[in-house]
Amino acid sequence: MRIFDRPGFPNPARIRIVLAEKGLDPLIEFVPVDLIGAEHKQTAFLEKNPSGVVPVLQLDDGTYIAEATAITEYLDNLDGDPKLTGRTPREKAVIHMMQRRAEADLLDAVGNYFHHATPGLGAELQAFKSPEWAGRQEWGHRQRDKALAGMTYFDTVLQNHPFVAGDAFSMADITVFAGLMFADAAGIVIPEDHFALRAWRAKVAELPSVKNRSGQMFVADDLRRLGC
Ligand SMILES: N[C@@H](CCC(=O)N[C@@H](CS)C(=O)NCC(=O)O)C(=O)O
């Protein structure tokens, strides 16, 4: 199997945590994609994923699977023990629900703020971020508020449960963790009084699959290098 991505970016990091959780790293060939140079917006990449984003998984039969959730579901089910996406109908539904909230209310909100209200990934990509839409920056700033509200929601959830979807580490935790990683890079700070969210983050950061995943470079390093 091959994964087209760029190490250190939040959505690729989700899959690298999954690979470490499932012990699948040895089966993967990583193919780097030049996000800064907008390689993912060119025809060759769009044929793999019309959405023009990474990561993309290529199966040995040539099938391309995009979307971190779909890739996670595929990898999690390979060994017949889908611990990250749910083993029972109830687990699957709760994890799916919380994952979706993490994506919509945190990770994607941060991403929208980063791409539309800050210099984002730099000049090459700006043309692909609808700069002509008047009010886009204002919308981007509202996405920052949305991400902060998402943090407050997950802080409340984690006051009552050890993990985002209940008692066990799951795909929903991975999405929240990636959202916070992206928030760091975008300069959105977890509010001081969100003790449960901060404690959960410190705990998850120490999990072997998170700590030892491949591609440790954080988005913040990239941003600093770019001078954003
Ligand atoms: N919904 C997608 C989101 C993927 C995504 O936004 N990936 C980012 C990297 S973290 C990307 O490719 N960004 C490039 C861009 O937006 O131009 C998924 O779950 O895989």
mmCIF file of C-alpha atoms in Angstrom, residues 7-227:
data_model
loop_
_atom_site.group_PDB
_atom_site.id
_atom_site.type_symbol
_atom_site.label_atom_id
_atom_site.label_comp_id
_atom_site.label_asym_id
_atom_site.label_seq_id
_atom_site.Cartn_x
_atom_site.Cartn_y
_atom_site.Cartn_z
ATOM 1 C CA PRO A 7 4.588 14.246 7.278
ATOM 2 C CA GLY A 8 3.846 16.603 10.142
ATOM 3 C CA PHE A 9 0.592 17.971 8.756
ATOM 4 C CA PRO A 10 -2.505 17.315 10.847
ATOM 5 C CA ASN A 11 -4.581 15.101 8.545
ATOM 6 C CA PRO A 12 -1.579 12.967 7.525
ATOM 7 C CA ALA A 13 -0.721 12.727 11.244
ATOM 8 C CA ARG A 14 -4.132 11.138 11.891
ATOM 9 C CA ILE A 15 -3.248 8.264 9.590
ATOM 10 C CA ARG A 16 0.274 7.914 10.929
ATOM 11 C CA ILE A 17 -1.179 7.463 14.425
ATOM 12 C CA VAL A 18 -3.574 4.840 13.039
ATOM 13 C CA LEU A 19 -0.698 3.010 11.341
ATOM 14 C CA ALA A 20 1.259 2.979 14.605
ATOM 15 C CA GLU A 21 -1.806 1.792 16.570
ATOM 16 C CA LYS A 22 -2.340 -1.058 14.136
ATOM 17 C CA GLY A 23 1.320 -1.935 13.573
ATOM 18 C CA LEU A 24 0.976 -1.362 9.836
ATOM 19 C CA ASP A 25 3.918 0.966 9.149
ATOM 20 C CA PRO A 26 6.038 -1.776 7.528
ATOM 21 C CA LEU A 27 3.335 -2.337 4.878
ATOM 22 C CA ILE A 28 3.269 1.291 3.733
ATOM 23 C CA GLU A 29 5.340 3.152 1.186
ATOM 24 C CA PHE A 30 5.059 6.899 1.845
ATOM 25 C CA VAL A 31 5.018 9.178 -1.199
ATOM 26 C CA PRO A 32 5.661 12.847 -0.269
ATOM 27 C CA VAL A 33 3.405 15.504 -1.809
ATOM 28 C CA ASP A 34 4.675 19.080 -2.162
ATOM 29 C CA LEU A 35 1.828 21.005 -0.522
ATOM 30 C CA ILE A 36 3.745 24.277 -0.441
ATOM 31 C CA GLY A 37 4.329 24.019 -4.201
ATOM 32 C CA ALA A 38 0.599 23.199 -4.742
ATOM 33 C CA GLU A 39 1.360 19.761 -6.229
ATOM 34 C CA HIS A 40 -1.955 18.559 -4.780
ATOM 35 C CA LYS A 41 -3.875 21.037 -6.948
ATOM 36 C CA GLN A 42 -2.420 19.727 -10.223
ATOM 37 C CA THR A 43 -4.064 17.210 -12.561
ATOM 38 C CA ALA A 44 -1.859 14.244 -11.662
ATOM 39 C CA PHE A 45 -2.856 14.478 -8.001
ATOM 40 C CA LEU A 46 -6.495 15.459 -8.648
ATOM 41 C CA GLU A 47 -6.889 12.200 -10.564
ATOM 42 C CA LYS A 48 -6.113 10.420 -7.283
ATOM 43 C CA ASN A 49 -8.270 12.692 -5.111
ATOM 44 C CA PRO A 50 -10.491 15.309 -6.781
ATOM 45 C CA SER A 51 -10.681 17.191 -3.459
ATOM 46 C CA GLY A 52 -7.004 18.099 -3.825
ATOM 47 C CA VAL A 53 -5.995 17.263 -0.256
ATOM 48 C CA VAL A 54 -3.818 14.705 1.505
ATOM 49 C CA PRO A 55 -3.672 11.985 2.753
ATOM 50 C CA VAL A 56 -4.598 9.498 0.024
ATOM 51 C CA LEU A 57 -4.190 5.746 0.400
ATOM 52 C CA GLN A 58 -3.489 3.640 -2.693
ATOM 53 C CA LEU A 59 -4.320 -0.040 -2.334
ATOM 54 C CA ASP A 60 -2.246 -2.713 -4.040
ATOM 55 C CA ASP A 61 -5.044 -3.188 -6.633
ATOM 56 C CA GLY A 62 -4.702 0.512 -7.560
ATOM 57 C CA THR A 63 -7.817 1.785 -5.735
ATOM 58 C CA TYR A 64 -7.411 5.265 -4.230
ATOM 59 C CA ILE A 65 -9.045 6.004 -0.877
ATOM 60 C CA ALA A 66 -9.179 9.610 0.309
ATOM 61 C CA GLU A 67 -10.642 11.121 3.522
ATOM 62 C CA ALA A 68 -8.891 10.321 6.780
ATOM 63 C CA THR A 69 -12.001 8.654 8.212
ATOM 64 C CA ALA A 70 -12.360 6.293 5.237
ATOM 65 C CA ILE A 71 -8.641 5.467 5.315
ATOM 66 C CA THR A 72 -8.855 4.847 9.058
ATOM 67 C CA GLU A 73 -11.855 2.537 8.649
ATOM 68 C CA TYR A 74 -10.051 0.545 5.977
ATOM 69 C CA LEU A 75 -6.820 0.153 7.971
ATOM 70 C CA ASP A 76 -8.654 -0.524 11.238
ATOM 71 C CA ASN A 77 -10.645 -3.399 9.719
ATOM 72 C CA LEU A 78 -7.732 -5.192 8.064
ATOM 73 C CA ASP A 79 -7.031 -7.350 11.136
ATOM 74 C CA GLY A 80 -10.696 -7.978 11.959
ATOM 75 C CA ASP A 81 -10.448 -6.041 15.239
ATOM 76 C CA PRO A 82 -11.635 -2.458 14.577
ATOM 77 C CA LYS A 83 -10.710 -1.021 17.961
ATOM 78 C CA LEU A 84 -10.395 2.555 16.639
ATOM 79 C CA THR A 85 -13.685 2.758 14.741
ATOM 80 C CA GLY A 86 -15.842 0.496 16.909
ATOM 81 C CA ARG A 87 -16.457 -3.212 17.351
ATOM 82 C CA THR A 88 -20.192 -3.076 18.101
ATOM 83 C CA PRO A 89 -22.997 -1.111 16.435
ATOM 84 C CA ARG A 90 -23.174 1.175 19.505
ATOM 85 C CA GLU A 91 -19.417 1.807 19.584
ATOM 86 C CA LYS A 92 -19.336 2.474 15.849
ATOM 87 C CA ALA A 93 -22.178 5.002 16.080
ATOM 88 C CA VAL A 94 -20.787 6.911 19.072
ATOM 89 C CA ILE A 95 -17.257 7.047 17.627
ATOM 90 C CA HIS A 96 -18.613 8.170 14.251
ATOM 91 C CA MET A 97 -20.700 10.913 15.913
ATOM 92 C CA MET A 98 -17.847 12.240 18.057
ATOM 93 C CA GLN A 99 -15.366 12.004 15.194
ATOM 94 C CA ARG A 100 -17.649 14.071 13.013
ATOM 95 C CA ARG A 101 -18.015 16.710 15.728
ATOM 96 C CA ALA A 102 -14.236 16.795 16.136
ATOM 97 C CA GLU A 103 -13.804 17.266 12.415
ATOM 98 C CA ALA A 104 -16.527 19.878 11.831
ATOM 99 C CA ASP A 105 -16.213 21.877 15.044
ATOM 100 C CA LEU A 106 -12.468 21.752 15.617
ATOM 101 C CA LEU A 107 -10.115 20.386 12.958
ATOM 102 C CA ASP A 108 -11.875 21.796 9.893
ATOM 103 C CA ALA A 109 -12.716 25.059 11.672
ATOM 104 C CA VAL A 110 -9.029 25.550 12.510
ATOM 105 C CA GLY A 111 -8.097 24.655 8.930
ATOM 106 C CA ASN A 112 -10.556 27.180 7.516
ATOM 107 C CA TYR A 113 -9.191 29.895 9.814
ATOM 108 C CA PHE A 114 -5.615 28.990 8.887
ATOM 109 C CA HIS A 115 -6.233 28.961 5.136
ATOM 110 C CA HIS A 116 -8.611 31.921 4.850
ATOM 111 C CA ALA A 117 -7.738 34.340 7.655
ATOM 112 C CA THR A 118 -3.932 33.891 7.842
ATOM 113 C CA PRO A 119 -1.210 33.545 5.154
ATOM 114 C CA GLY A 120 -1.936 29.795 5.289
ATOM 115 C CA LEU A 121 0.564 27.679 3.425
ATOM 116 C CA GLY A 122 1.920 30.577 1.400
ATOM 117 C CA ALA A 123 1.638 32.364 -1.931
ATOM 118 C CA GLU A 124 1.478 29.348 -4.295
ATOM 119 C CA LEU A 125 -1.724 28.132 -2.686
ATOM 120 C CA GLN A 126 -3.592 31.399 -2.239
ATOM 121 C CA ALA A 127 -5.050 31.171 -5.737
ATOM 122 C CA PHE A 128 -6.837 27.978 -4.680
ATOM 123 C CA LYS A 129 -8.416 29.533 -1.580
ATOM 124 C CA SER A 130 -11.112 31.704 -3.157
ATOM 125 C CA PRO A 131 -9.380 35.048 -2.492
ATOM 126 C CA GLU A 132 -11.963 36.796 -4.708
ATOM 127 C CA TRP A 133 -14.774 36.051 -2.271
ATOM 128 C CA ALA A 134 -15.278 39.316 -0.428
ATOM 129 C CA GLY A 135 -15.760 38.618 3.248
ATOM 130 C CA ARG A 136 -13.772 35.396 3.123
ATOM 131 C CA GLN A 137 -11.342 36.660 5.758
ATOM 132 C CA GLU A 138 -14.182 37.644 8.046
ATOM 133 C CA TRP A 139 -15.623 34.155 7.581
ATOM 134 C CA GLY A 140 -12.181 32.752 8.372
ATOM 135 C CA HIS A 141 -12.114 34.678 11.644
ATOM 136 C CA ARG A 142 -15.523 33.316 12.574
ATOM 137 C CA GLN A 143 -14.084 29.838 12.042
ATOM 138 C CA ARG A 144 -11.563 30.630 14.784
ATOM 139 C CA ASP A 145 -14.455 31.323 17.167
ATOM 140 C CA LYS A 146 -16.057 28.079 16.054
ATOM 141 C CA ALA A 147 -12.848 26.172 16.838
ATOM 142 C CA LEU A 148 -12.710 27.750 20.316
ATOM 143 C CA ALA A 149 -16.316 26.714 20.922
ATOM 144 C CA GLY A 150 -15.330 23.216 19.801
ATOM 145 C CA MET A 151 -12.529 23.188 22.380
ATOM 146 C CA THR A 152 -15.032 24.156 25.072
ATOM 147 C CA TYR A 153 -17.361 21.358 23.971
ATOM 148 C CA PHE A 154 -14.609 18.719 24.108
ATOM 149 C CA ASP A 155 -13.409 20.035 27.462
ATOM 150 C CA THR A 156 -16.919 19.399 28.819
ATOM 151 C CA VAL A 157 -17.005 15.913 27.280
ATOM 152 C CA LEU A 158 -13.619 15.048 28.795
ATOM 153 C CA GLN A 159 -14.701 16.196 32.250
ATOM 154 C CA ASN A 160 -16.965 13.128 32.266
ATOM 155 C CA HIS A 161 -15.118 10.543 30.143
ATOM 156 C CA PRO A 162 -11.472 9.490 29.844
ATOM 157 C CA PHE A 163 -11.627 9.632 26.048
ATOM 158 C CA VAL A 164 -13.659 11.567 23.488
ATOM 159 C CA ALA A 165 -16.044 8.716 22.626
ATOM 160 C CA GLY A 166 -16.120 7.118 26.070
ATOM 161 C CA ASP A 167 -13.789 4.705 27.828
ATOM 162 C CA ALA A 168 -11.374 3.806 25.029
ATOM 163 C CA PHE A 169 -8.992 5.649 22.707
ATOM 164 C CA SER A 170 -10.590 5.886 19.239
ATOM 165 C CA MET A 171 -10.636 7.634 15.891
ATOM 166 C CA ALA A 172 -12.486 10.514 17.596
ATOM 167 C CA ASP A 173 -9.501 11.127 19.912
ATOM 168 C CA ILE A 174 -7.156 11.106 16.949
ATOM 169 C CA THR A 175 -9.220 13.784 15.205
ATOM 170 C CA VAL A 176 -9.354 16.020 18.297
ATOM 171 C CA PHE A 177 -5.605 15.565 18.806
ATOM 172 C CA ALA A 178 -4.933 16.550 15.184
ATOM 173 C CA GLY A 179 -7.257 19.531 15.607
ATOM 174 C CA LEU A 180 -5.250 20.774 18.578
ATOM 175 C CA MET A 181 -2.008 20.186 16.704
ATOM 176 C CA PHE A 182 -3.338 22.353 13.886
ATOM 177 C CA ALA A 183 -4.581 24.933 16.406
ATOM 178 C CA ASP A 184 -1.020 25.275 17.762
ATOM 179 C CA ALA A 185 0.273 25.979 14.291
ATOM 180 C CA ALA A 186 -2.508 28.454 13.542
ATOM 181 C CA GLY A 187 -1.967 30.273 16.858
ATOM 182 C CA ILE A 188 -5.276 29.309 18.480
ATOM 183 C CA VAL A 189 -4.505 28.566 22.125
ATOM 184 C CA ILE A 190 -6.543 26.182 24.283
ATOM 185 C CA PRO A 191 -8.125 28.409 26.961
ATOM 186 C CA GLU A 192 -6.285 28.173 30.312
ATOM 187 C CA ASP A 193 -9.346 26.958 32.190
ATOM 188 C CA HIS A 194 -9.949 23.980 29.868
ATOM 189 C CA PHE A 195 -8.236 21.672 32.355
ATOM 190 C CA ALA A 196 -9.848 18.426 31.171
ATOM 191 C CA LEU A 197 -8.935 19.036 27.537
ATOM 192 C CA ARG A 198 -5.363 19.999 28.470
ATOM 193 C CA ALA A 199 -4.931 16.922 30.700
ATOM 194 C CA TRP A 200 -6.384 14.619 28.038
ATOM 195 C CA ARG A 201 -4.014 16.098 25.465
ATOM 196 C CA ALA A 202 -0.978 15.491 27.693
ATOM 197 C CA LYS A 203 -2.141 11.896 28.263
ATOM 198 C CA VAL A 204 -2.730 11.192 24.562
ATOM 199 C CA ALA A 205 0.629 12.748 23.611
ATOM 200 C CA GLU A 206 2.300 10.058 25.714
ATOM 201 C CA LEU A 207 0.562 7.113 24.010
ATOM 202 C CA PRO A 208 3.182 5.071 22.124
ATOM 203 C CA SER A 209 1.292 5.362 18.825
ATOM 204 C CA VAL A 210 1.179 9.136 19.131
ATOM 205 C CA LYS A 211 4.652 9.610 20.551
ATOM 206 C CA ASN A 212 6.414 7.205 18.189
ATOM 207 C CA ARG A 213 4.460 7.747 14.997
ATOM 208 C CA SER A 214 6.421 8.405 11.840
ATOM 209 C CA GLY A 215 6.714 12.009 10.664
ATOM 210 C CA GLN A 216 7.175 13.869 13.908
ATOM 211 C CA MET A 217 7.649 17.303 12.392
ATOM 212 C CA PHE A 218 4.846 19.566 13.509
ATOM 213 C CA VAL A 219 3.024 22.047 11.352
ATOM 214 C CA ALA A 220 4.387 24.851 13.504
ATOM 215 C CA ASP A 221 7.912 24.043 12.307
ATOM 216 C CA ASP A 222 6.801 24.343 8.725
ATOM 217 C CA LEU A 223 5.117 27.641 9.406
ATOM 218 C CA ARG A 224 8.181 29.045 11.103
ATOM 219 C CA ARG A 225 10.322 27.951 8.161
ATOM 220 C CA LEU A 226 7.937 29.750 5.826
ATOM 221 C CA GLY A 227 7.965 32.824 8.011
#
